[in-house]
Coordinates of C-alpha atoms and ligand atoms in Angstrom, one line a residue:
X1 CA -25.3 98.2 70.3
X2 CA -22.6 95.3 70.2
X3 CA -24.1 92.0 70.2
X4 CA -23.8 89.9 73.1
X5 CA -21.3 87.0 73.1
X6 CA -23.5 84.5 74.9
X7 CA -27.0 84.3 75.3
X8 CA -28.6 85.8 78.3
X9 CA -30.5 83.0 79.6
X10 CA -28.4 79.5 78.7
X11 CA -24.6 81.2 77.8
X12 CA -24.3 79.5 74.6
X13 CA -22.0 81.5 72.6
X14 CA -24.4 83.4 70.1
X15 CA -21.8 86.4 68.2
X16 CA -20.2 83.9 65.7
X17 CA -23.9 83.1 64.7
X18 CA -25.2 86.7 64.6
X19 CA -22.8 87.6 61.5
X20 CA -23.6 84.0 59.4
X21 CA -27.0 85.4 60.4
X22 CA -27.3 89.1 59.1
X23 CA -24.9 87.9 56.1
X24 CA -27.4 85.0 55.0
X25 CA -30.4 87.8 55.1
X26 CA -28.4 90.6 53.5
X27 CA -28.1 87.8 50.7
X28 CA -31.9 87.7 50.1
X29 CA -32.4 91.3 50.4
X30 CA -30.1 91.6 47.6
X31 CA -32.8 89.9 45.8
X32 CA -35.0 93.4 46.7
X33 CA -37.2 91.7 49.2
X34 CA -37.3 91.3 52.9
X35 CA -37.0 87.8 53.9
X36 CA -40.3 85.8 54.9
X37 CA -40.8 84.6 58.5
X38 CA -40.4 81.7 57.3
X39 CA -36.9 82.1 55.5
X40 CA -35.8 84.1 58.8
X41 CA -36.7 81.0 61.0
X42 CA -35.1 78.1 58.6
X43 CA -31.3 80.3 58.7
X44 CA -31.9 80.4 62.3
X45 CA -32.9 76.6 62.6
X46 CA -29.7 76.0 60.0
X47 CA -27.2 77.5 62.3
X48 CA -28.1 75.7 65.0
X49 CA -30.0 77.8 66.7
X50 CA -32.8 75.7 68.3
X51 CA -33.9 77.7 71.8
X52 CA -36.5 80.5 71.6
X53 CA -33.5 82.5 74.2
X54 CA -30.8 82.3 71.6
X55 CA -33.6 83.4 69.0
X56 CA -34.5 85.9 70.8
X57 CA -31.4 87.3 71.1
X58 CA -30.5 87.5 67.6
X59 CA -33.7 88.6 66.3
X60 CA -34.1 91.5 68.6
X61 CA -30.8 92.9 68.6
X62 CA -30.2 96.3 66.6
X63 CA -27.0 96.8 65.9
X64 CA -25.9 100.6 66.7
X65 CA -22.3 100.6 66.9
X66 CA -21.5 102.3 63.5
X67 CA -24.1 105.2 64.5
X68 CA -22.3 105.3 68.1
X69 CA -18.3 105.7 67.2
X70 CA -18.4 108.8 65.8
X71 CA -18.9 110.3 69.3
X72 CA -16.6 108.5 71.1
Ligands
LIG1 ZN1 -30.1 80.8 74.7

């Protein structure tokens, strides 16, 4: 829904990363192509992001909260 602040598993503080994150692959899907694996991994590795946990997290996470407010 909301992504977390800090990681799960080793607290580092992960939200400020998540937007550089989806901002960097909005800018090559602007391009009209999904990002390789390898593109996806070297924005991750270039902000720092070095532990599979904190990977984890931001890979996985769907972000719902747009779709969720109107019914609150
Ligand atoms: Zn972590």
């Amino acid at each position: 829904m909301i992504i977390p602040i800090r990681c799960f598993s080793c607290n580092r503080v992960i939200a400020s990363d998540f937007r550089k994150f989806q901002k960097k692959m909005n800018e090559i899907r602007e391009k009209r192509r999904e990002p390789t694996p390898e593109e996806i991994s070297n924005i991750m590795d270039d902000l720092g992001l070095e532990k599979y946990c904190c990977r984890r997290m931001i890979l996985s996470h769907i972000e719902l909260i747009d779709e969720i407010m109107p019914f609150s």
